[in-house]
Backbone as JSON, one array per atom type, in Angstrom:
{
  "sequence": "MNKERSEDLTDTEKISDESSQTENNNKDEVKSEEVIDPKDKEIEDLRKALSEANDNLLRVKADADNFRKRITKDFEEKLKYANQSLLMDFITFADNIDIALAHLQGAEEPSIDKIKEGFELILKQFKDILAKHGMKEICCEVGEQFDPNKHEALMLDSRDDMDNNTITMVLQKGYTLNDRVVRPTKVKVNKK",
  "N": [[36.19, 166.12, 51.98], [38.69, 165.33, 50.85], [39.81, 165.77, 53.05], [39.26, 163.67, 54.65], [39.61, 161.32, 53.16], [42.71, 161.32, 53.45], [42.15, 161.68, 56.19], [41.28, 158.34, 55.82], [43.79, 157.45, 54.51], [45.73, 157.96, 56.62], [44.92, 155.57, 58.35], [45.6, 153.81, 56.98], [48.17, 153.97, 57.08], [48.38, 153.69, 59.35], [47.74, 151.77, 59.73], [49.17, 149.96, 58.06], [51.92, 150.61, 58.92], [51.58, 148.97, 61.37], [51.36, 146.71, 60.76], [53.38, 145.8, 58.84], [55.16, 146.39, 61.83], [54.2, 143.97, 62.51], [55.07, 141.81, 61.51], [57.72, 142.74, 61.69], [58.18, 141.97, 64.1], [57.54, 139.28, 63.7], [59.72, 138.73, 62.12], [62.89, 138.82, 63.9], [61.58, 137.49, 66.24], [61.45, 135.0, 64.23], [63.93, 134.65, 64.06], [65.1, 134.79, 66.19], [64.19, 132.52, 66.77], [65.53, 130.77, 65.35], [68.26, 131.51, 66.68], [68.64, 129.84, 69.21], [68.59, 127.49, 68.39], [67.85, 123.66, 68.14], [70.36, 121.38, 67.93], [72.56, 123.63, 68.44], [72.15, 124.28, 71.47], [72.29, 122.06, 72.4], [75.33, 121.52, 71.49], [76.43, 123.73, 73.03], [75.63, 123.27, 76.06], [76.97, 121.29, 75.84], [79.58, 121.9, 76.02], [79.83, 123.17, 78.48], [79.3, 121.03, 80.07], [81.65, 119.63, 79.29], [83.81, 121.98, 80.81], [82.36, 121.61, 83.09], [83.76, 118.92, 84.16], [86.49, 119.54, 83.17], [86.8, 121.18, 85.23], [86.6, 119.61, 87.72], [88.13, 117.41, 87.48], [90.91, 118.6, 87.47], [90.7, 119.76, 89.87], [90.45, 116.83, 91.09], [92.63, 116.35, 90.73], [95.03, 117.98, 91.62], [94.39, 117.32, 94.43], [94.91, 114.58, 94.52], [97.38, 114.82, 94.24], [97.73, 116.83, 96.57], [97.63, 114.53, 98.85], [99.09, 112.51, 97.52], [101.82, 113.81, 98.77], [101.03, 114.79, 101.28], [100.92, 111.65, 102.34], [103.51, 110.55, 101.77], [105.16, 112.95, 103.34], [104.24, 111.76, 106.31], [104.9, 109.29, 105.96], [108.2, 109.92, 105.54], [108.88, 111.4, 108.34], [107.85, 108.78, 110.01], [109.24, 106.79, 109.31], [111.52, 108.32, 110.58], [111.73, 108.03, 112.71], [111.5, 105.21, 113.46], [113.31, 103.99, 114.3], [113.07, 104.78, 117.21], [112.38, 103.21, 119.54], [114.17, 101.07, 120.1], [116.43, 102.52, 120.46], [116.1, 103.93, 122.68], [115.78, 101.49, 124.33], [118.7, 101.04, 123.74], [120.3, 103.21, 125.08], [119.26, 103.22, 128.21], [120.79, 101.1, 128.25], [123.76, 101.81, 127.59], [123.75, 103.38, 129.76], [123.17, 101.34, 131.85], [125.95, 100.33, 131.72], [127.27, 102.59, 132.31], [127.53, 103.02, 134.82], [128.01, 100.5, 135.74], [130.98, 100.86, 134.98], [131.79, 102.81, 136.95], [131.39, 101.87, 139.64], [133.84, 100.04, 139.44], [135.61, 101.84, 139.29], [135.52, 103.28, 141.58], [136.03, 101.87, 143.6], [138.64, 99.77, 145.6], [140.33, 97.67, 144.58], [138.62, 95.95, 142.25], [136.59, 92.72, 142.55], [137.47, 90.2, 140.64], [135.21, 87.97, 139.95], [133.46, 89.71, 140.63], [133.5, 91.83, 138.64], [132.94, 90.39, 136.49], [130.17, 88.84, 137.29], [128.86, 91.77, 136.25], [129.05, 92.21, 134.05], [127.84, 90.07, 133.47], [124.8, 90.24, 133.57], [125.11, 92.56, 131.93], [124.93, 91.93, 129.59], [123.05, 90.41, 129.56], [121.26, 91.57, 129.55], [121.28, 93.2, 127.78], [120.91, 91.08, 125.46], [118.25, 90.65, 126.33], [117.21, 93.44, 125.28], [117.75, 93.06, 122.42], [115.76, 91.15, 121.83], [113.39, 91.41, 122.22], [113.1, 93.72, 119.94], [112.57, 92.13, 118.6], [114.97, 90.34, 117.57], [116.41, 87.52, 117.3], [118.49, 85.11, 119.01], [120.78, 82.08, 117.03], [120.15, 79.51, 118.08], [123.0, 76.78, 118.3], [125.06, 74.38, 118.16], [127.58, 72.04, 118.92], [128.07, 69.45, 117.0], [125.82, 69.42, 115.6], [123.84, 68.75, 112.43], [124.73, 70.63, 109.57], [122.89, 72.85, 108.38], [121.98, 74.95, 105.58], [120.46, 77.22, 105.41], [120.77, 78.07, 108.03], [123.73, 78.64, 108.75], [126.29, 79.27, 108.17], [129.42, 77.83, 106.94], [132.34, 79.36, 107.68], [135.11, 77.41, 108.01], [137.03, 74.35, 107.41], [137.14, 70.57, 108.82], [138.19, 67.43, 109.77], [137.54, 65.28, 110.32], [137.18, 61.94, 112.51], [135.66, 61.36, 114.16], [133.39, 62.21, 113.81], [130.53, 63.09, 112.29], [129.76, 62.8, 108.66], [129.88, 66.19, 107.35], [128.68, 67.82, 109.52], [128.68, 69.94, 112.28], [131.62, 71.13, 113.87], [132.75, 73.04, 115.45], [131.59, 76.39, 116.78], [131.7, 79.86, 115.59], [131.5, 82.23, 115.27], [128.34, 83.57, 116.6], [124.85, 83.31, 115.26], [122.3, 85.55, 113.97], [118.59, 85.71, 114.27], [115.72, 87.82, 112.62], [112.57, 88.48, 113.37], [112.36, 86.41, 112.09], [113.65, 85.83, 109.97], [116.81, 85.54, 108.62], [119.31, 87.3, 109.8], [121.97, 87.15, 110.21], [124.0, 84.6, 109.35], [124.55, 81.34, 111.39], [128.39, 81.28, 111.63], [130.0, 78.68, 110.96], [132.48, 75.66, 111.94], [133.01, 73.11, 109.71], [132.14, 69.27, 109.47], [134.03, 67.13, 106.79], [134.45, 64.59, 105.68]],
  "CA": [[36.61, 164.27, 51.0], [40.09, 165.46, 50.77], [40.4, 164.57, 54.33], [38.09, 161.83, 54.63], [41.43, 159.91, 51.92], [43.39, 161.8, 54.35], [42.46, 160.18, 57.2], [41.78, 157.12, 55.58], [45.38, 157.19, 54.18], [46.34, 157.77, 58.07], [44.52, 155.42, 59.09], [45.45, 152.57, 56.17], [49.65, 154.29, 56.94], [49.22, 153.41, 60.85], [47.88, 149.22, 59.16], [50.23, 149.0, 57.4], [52.66, 150.04, 59.76], [51.67, 147.98, 62.1], [51.67, 144.98, 60.06], [55.21, 146.16, 59.42], [56.19, 146.48, 62.88], [54.1, 142.62, 63.15], [55.87, 141.16, 60.4], [59.28, 142.35, 62.25], [58.27, 141.12, 65.24], [57.73, 137.6, 63.66], [61.11, 138.03, 61.79], [62.65, 138.89, 65.37], [61.55, 136.25, 67.0], [61.7, 133.97, 63.43], [65.85, 135.37, 63.94], [65.67, 134.12, 67.86], [64.08, 130.69, 67.0], [66.82, 130.12, 64.7], [69.1, 131.64, 67.25], [68.48, 129.02, 69.27], [69.01, 126.11, 67.21], [68.69, 122.52, 69.34], [71.82, 121.18, 67.77], [73.57, 124.73, 69.18], [71.61, 124.15, 72.63], [73.3, 120.9, 72.57], [76.66, 121.87, 71.63], [76.53, 124.79, 74.26], [75.26, 122.02, 76.98], [78.08, 119.7, 76.09], [80.83, 122.89, 76.17], [79.84, 123.13, 79.89], [79.06, 120.09, 80.85], [82.81, 119.75, 79.53], [84.34, 123.11, 81.36], [82.44, 121.66, 84.15], [84.26, 117.81, 84.02], [88.2, 119.97, 83.36], [87.24, 122.04, 86.91], [86.33, 118.8, 88.32], [89.43, 117.04, 87.21], [91.15, 119.47, 87.72], [90.25, 118.98, 91.46], [90.95, 115.94, 91.76], [94.59, 116.46, 90.8], [94.99, 118.64, 92.88], [93.5, 117.1, 95.88], [95.72, 113.71, 94.66], [98.47, 115.73, 94.73], [97.91, 116.66, 97.3], [97.79, 113.54, 99.28], [100.95, 111.93, 97.56], [102.54, 114.83, 99.69], [101.26, 114.31, 102.58], [102.07, 110.5, 102.6], [105.19, 110.89, 102.05], [106.03, 113.33, 104.38], [104.06, 111.42, 107.09], [106.13, 108.22, 106.07], [109.95, 110.37, 105.89], [108.69, 111.32, 110.0], [107.8, 107.69, 111.03], [111.7, 106.49, 108.96], [112.69, 109.29, 111.02], [111.68, 108.19, 114.9], [111.57, 104.5, 113.45], [114.29, 103.29, 115.43], [112.94, 105.98, 118.73], [111.8, 102.59, 120.69], [115.13, 100.57, 119.85], [117.2, 103.62, 120.42], [115.33, 104.04, 124.19], [116.37, 100.83, 125.09], [120.08, 100.81, 124.25], [120.1, 104.43, 126.52], [118.86, 102.06, 129.48], [122.11, 100.2, 128.43], [125.19, 102.94, 128.39], [122.86, 103.67, 131.19], [124.43, 100.48, 133.67], [127.67, 100.13, 131.86], [128.81, 104.1, 132.99], [127.3, 103.11, 136.62], [129.17, 99.46, 136.52], [132.38, 101.79, 135.57], [131.35, 104.0, 138.16], [131.56, 101.05, 140.52], [135.22, 99.95, 139.37], [136.62, 103.18, 139.83], [135.6, 103.44, 143.12], [137.03, 100.03, 144.35], [139.95, 99.73, 145.63], [140.33, 96.37, 143.9], [137.18, 95.4, 142.03], [137.48, 91.26, 142.27], [136.71, 89.53, 139.65], [133.75, 87.39, 140.21], [131.77, 91.21, 141.04], [133.17, 92.54, 137.06], [132.45, 88.65, 135.65], [128.37, 88.96, 137.53], [128.04, 92.45, 135.89], [129.41, 91.9, 132.65], [126.86, 88.96, 132.63], [123.73, 90.83, 133.95], [124.85, 93.55, 131.16], [125.4, 90.8, 128.71], [121.56, 89.45, 129.7], [119.91, 93.08, 129.46], [121.38, 93.34, 126.26], [120.15, 90.21, 124.89], [117.13, 91.09, 126.2], [116.86, 93.87, 124.52], [117.81, 92.72, 121.26], [114.5, 89.91, 121.89], [112.33, 92.94, 122.83], [112.74, 94.32, 119.33], [112.22, 90.59, 117.16], [115.58, 89.21, 117.17], [116.92, 86.29, 118.55], [120.2, 84.1, 118.82], [119.77, 81.17, 116.0], [120.92, 77.73, 118.92], [124.03, 76.31, 116.84], [125.67, 73.46, 118.78], [128.46, 71.28, 118.3], [127.38, 67.72, 117.02], [124.2, 69.57, 115.04], [123.3, 69.1, 111.34], [124.61, 71.77, 109.09], [122.22, 73.98, 107.82], [123.09, 76.48, 105.0], [119.79, 77.88, 105.18], [120.94, 79.36, 109.28], [124.86, 78.39, 108.94], [128.17, 79.35, 106.65], [130.86, 77.36, 106.94], [134.02, 79.08, 107.43], [136.69, 76.61, 107.56], [136.11, 72.29, 106.91], [137.28, 69.97, 109.24], [138.33, 66.04, 108.99], [137.75, 64.68, 112.15], [136.78, 60.72, 111.95], [134.55, 61.43, 115.66], [131.64, 63.21, 114.35], [129.41, 62.25, 110.79], [129.72, 64.17, 108.18], [128.54, 67.53, 107.11], [127.98, 68.39, 111.1], [128.79, 71.68, 112.59], [132.19, 70.63, 114.83], [132.69, 74.52, 115.99], [131.18, 77.65, 116.87], [132.87, 80.46, 115.8], [130.37, 83.18, 115.76], [126.88, 83.45, 117.06], [124.1, 84.16, 114.13], [120.66, 85.79, 114.61], [117.23, 86.4, 112.89], [114.83, 89.85, 113.08], [111.45, 88.71, 112.96], [112.04, 84.56, 111.64], [114.3, 86.54, 108.67], [117.55, 85.11, 109.13], [120.0, 88.11, 109.48], [123.64, 86.99, 109.7], [124.18, 82.94, 109.51], [126.4, 81.05, 112.15], [129.44, 81.76, 111.54], [130.73, 77.53, 112.04], [133.28, 74.88, 111.74], [132.27, 72.07, 109.02], [133.02, 68.61, 109.57], [134.33, 66.97, 105.63], [134.87, 62.99, 105.55]],
  "C": [[37.72, 164.11, 51.54], [40.52, 165.33, 52.71], [39.77, 164.15, 55.04], [39.25, 161.18, 53.94], [42.11, 160.67, 53.01], [43.36, 160.59, 55.27], [42.15, 158.77, 57.35], [42.99, 156.64, 55.44], [45.99, 156.62, 55.93], [46.55, 156.32, 58.09], [44.96, 153.92, 58.33], [47.21, 152.06, 56.49], [49.54, 152.83, 58.47], [48.77, 151.16, 60.13], [49.14, 148.96, 59.06], [51.65, 149.52, 58.15], [52.59, 148.63, 61.12], [51.86, 146.71, 62.16], [52.54, 145.07, 59.6], [55.72, 145.74, 60.36], [55.34, 144.93, 63.64], [55.4, 141.46, 62.88], [57.69, 141.63, 61.4], [59.78, 141.9, 63.55], [58.4, 139.56, 65.41], [59.16, 137.26, 63.67], [62.23, 137.9, 62.72], [62.35, 137.54, 66.17], [61.47, 134.59, 66.37], [63.17, 133.89, 63.64], [65.96, 134.56, 65.35], [65.99, 132.8, 67.68], [64.79, 130.73, 66.4], [68.25, 129.84, 65.28], [69.59, 130.55, 68.12], [67.9, 127.64, 68.59], [68.77, 125.18, 68.7], [69.98, 121.91, 69.59], [72.81, 122.13, 68.47], [73.1, 125.31, 70.46], [73.01, 123.17, 73.63], [74.55, 121.27, 72.48], [76.9, 122.68, 73.29], [76.35, 124.06, 76.11], [76.6, 121.02, 76.64], [79.15, 120.46, 76.34], [80.73, 122.91, 78.01], [79.6, 122.56, 80.64], [81.4, 119.83, 80.8], [83.93, 120.16, 79.99], [84.07, 122.37, 82.89], [83.7, 120.44, 85.02], [86.32, 117.95, 83.61], [87.77, 120.12, 84.92], [87.2, 120.61, 87.89], [87.79, 117.23, 88.48], [90.52, 117.46, 87.09], [91.69, 118.9, 89.62], [91.09, 117.69, 92.2], [92.49, 115.17, 91.48], [95.03, 116.81, 91.86], [95.2, 117.57, 93.95], [94.87, 115.2, 95.74], [97.36, 113.9, 94.93], [99.05, 115.97, 96.31], [97.93, 115.51, 99.13], [98.59, 112.63, 98.77], [101.65, 113.0, 98.7], [102.04, 114.78, 100.93], [101.23, 112.78, 103.37], [103.25, 110.62, 102.76], [105.6, 111.89, 103.16], [105.18, 112.79, 105.92], [104.78, 109.89, 107.02], [107.9, 108.5, 106.19], [109.18, 110.61, 107.7], [108.55, 110.07, 110.37], [108.5, 106.9, 109.94], [111.95, 107.54, 109.76], [113.07, 109.19, 112.27], [111.41, 106.81, 114.25], [111.77, 103.4, 114.56], [113.77, 103.8, 117.21], [112.99, 104.68, 119.86], [113.12, 101.83, 120.69], [115.85, 101.2, 120.88], [117.41, 103.8, 122.32], [116.28, 103.33, 124.94], [117.77, 100.67, 124.96], [120.66, 101.85, 125.17], [120.73, 103.42, 127.96], [120.14, 101.49, 129.25], [123.27, 100.57, 128.64], [124.32, 103.49, 129.73], [123.89, 102.45, 132.49], [125.75, 100.17, 133.06], [128.06, 101.05, 132.06], [128.68, 103.59, 134.61], [127.93, 101.81, 137.41], [130.54, 99.71, 136.17], [132.29, 102.45, 136.01], [132.07, 103.18, 139.25], [133.0, 100.29, 140.57], [136.45, 101.38, 139.33], [136.44, 103.64, 141.03], [136.14, 102.62, 144.96], [138.38, 99.62, 144.15], [140.51, 99.17, 143.89], [139.49, 95.17, 143.92], [138.21, 93.26, 142.17], [135.92, 90.67, 140.98], [135.73, 89.37, 138.72], [132.93, 89.04, 140.28], [131.97, 91.81, 139.78], [132.3, 91.5, 136.68], [130.82, 88.4, 135.64], [127.93, 90.38, 137.15], [128.44, 92.9, 134.73], [128.44, 90.33, 132.19], [126.11, 89.48, 132.78], [124.02, 92.31, 132.74], [125.03, 93.33, 129.77], [123.57, 90.67, 128.42], [121.02, 90.49, 129.75], [120.32, 93.37, 128.04], [120.54, 92.11, 125.03], [118.42, 90.34, 124.28], [116.01, 91.86, 125.54], [116.75, 93.76, 122.81], [116.5, 91.61, 120.78], [113.5, 90.68, 121.94], [111.67, 93.33, 121.07], [112.42, 92.73, 117.56], [114.16, 90.1, 116.45], [116.7, 88.69, 117.93], [118.49, 85.86, 117.86], [119.66, 82.82, 118.25], [121.21, 80.16, 117.5], [121.26, 77.52, 118.04], [124.68, 75.56, 118.18], [126.42, 72.3, 118.57], [128.04, 69.73, 118.49], [126.02, 67.98, 115.92], [125.13, 69.29, 113.68], [123.73, 70.29, 111.01], [123.55, 72.33, 108.52], [121.97, 75.33, 107.1], [122.3, 76.84, 105.28], [119.45, 78.46, 106.55], [122.23, 79.6, 109.66], [125.7, 78.66, 107.88], [129.03, 78.68, 107.53], [131.7, 78.2, 106.58], [135.71, 78.14, 107.41], [135.68, 75.1, 107.93], [137.05, 72.02, 107.96], [136.78, 68.18, 109.77], [138.35, 65.3, 110.09], [137.15, 63.16, 111.84], [135.58, 60.54, 113.64], [133.53, 61.63, 115.14], [131.72, 62.75, 112.77], [129.8, 63.7, 110.16], [129.22, 65.0, 108.06], [128.18, 67.86, 108.77], [129.35, 69.54, 111.7], [130.23, 70.87, 114.17], [133.08, 71.91, 115.98], [132.07, 75.51, 115.99], [131.68, 78.6, 116.8], [132.28, 81.84, 115.55], [128.25, 83.19, 115.19], [126.0, 83.92, 115.81], [122.67, 84.93, 114.59], [119.73, 85.78, 113.89], [116.52, 87.36, 113.75], [113.74, 88.47, 112.92], [111.48, 87.28, 112.27], [113.42, 84.66, 110.23], [116.01, 86.44, 109.46], [119.3, 85.98, 108.76], [121.57, 88.46, 109.39], [123.41, 86.01, 110.64], [124.68, 82.76, 110.98], [127.19, 81.2, 111.45], [130.51, 79.92, 111.67], [131.67, 76.97, 111.23], [132.92, 73.22, 110.99], [133.16, 69.99, 109.15], [133.4, 67.9, 107.69], [134.66, 65.36, 106.24], [135.72, 62.64, 104.03]]
}
């Protein structure tokens, strides 16, 4: 009977052990459920989202900095060579002056007419270069009405044969660059 009782006790102990293990497992499950509280999960998700947003922000900042540097470099490069076309035209102009001077040096007595003709061709070529790049001479003639937008009065005249505020003499030609006055025509103006 003792033997049966001890077996019963052992079975009871086993059941008791099993139930305590089940309780422990249930407690562990409850504890693990407590650890995965919905608020904690939401906080963790928000932390991950914030971390991703910070990473994206850093990438965007780096991209913007690289873009700004690339644009600045491109602008500086274009600015460095912006006048290349104009200067290439001036090289051709300088070549023609060299040719004219070489012809003058080779001639025993160059005629004034030939020299004048050469300078007229050089001047025409020079004005063509200016016009090609948007610079044009301001048309101004004696007797024309003074316009402060395109003329600069350097001297005054008092002539009775001309109207008041008219140009009596052109002292220096003026120029426009793409329709903007870059140098006004310097003139003498009649004031009565």
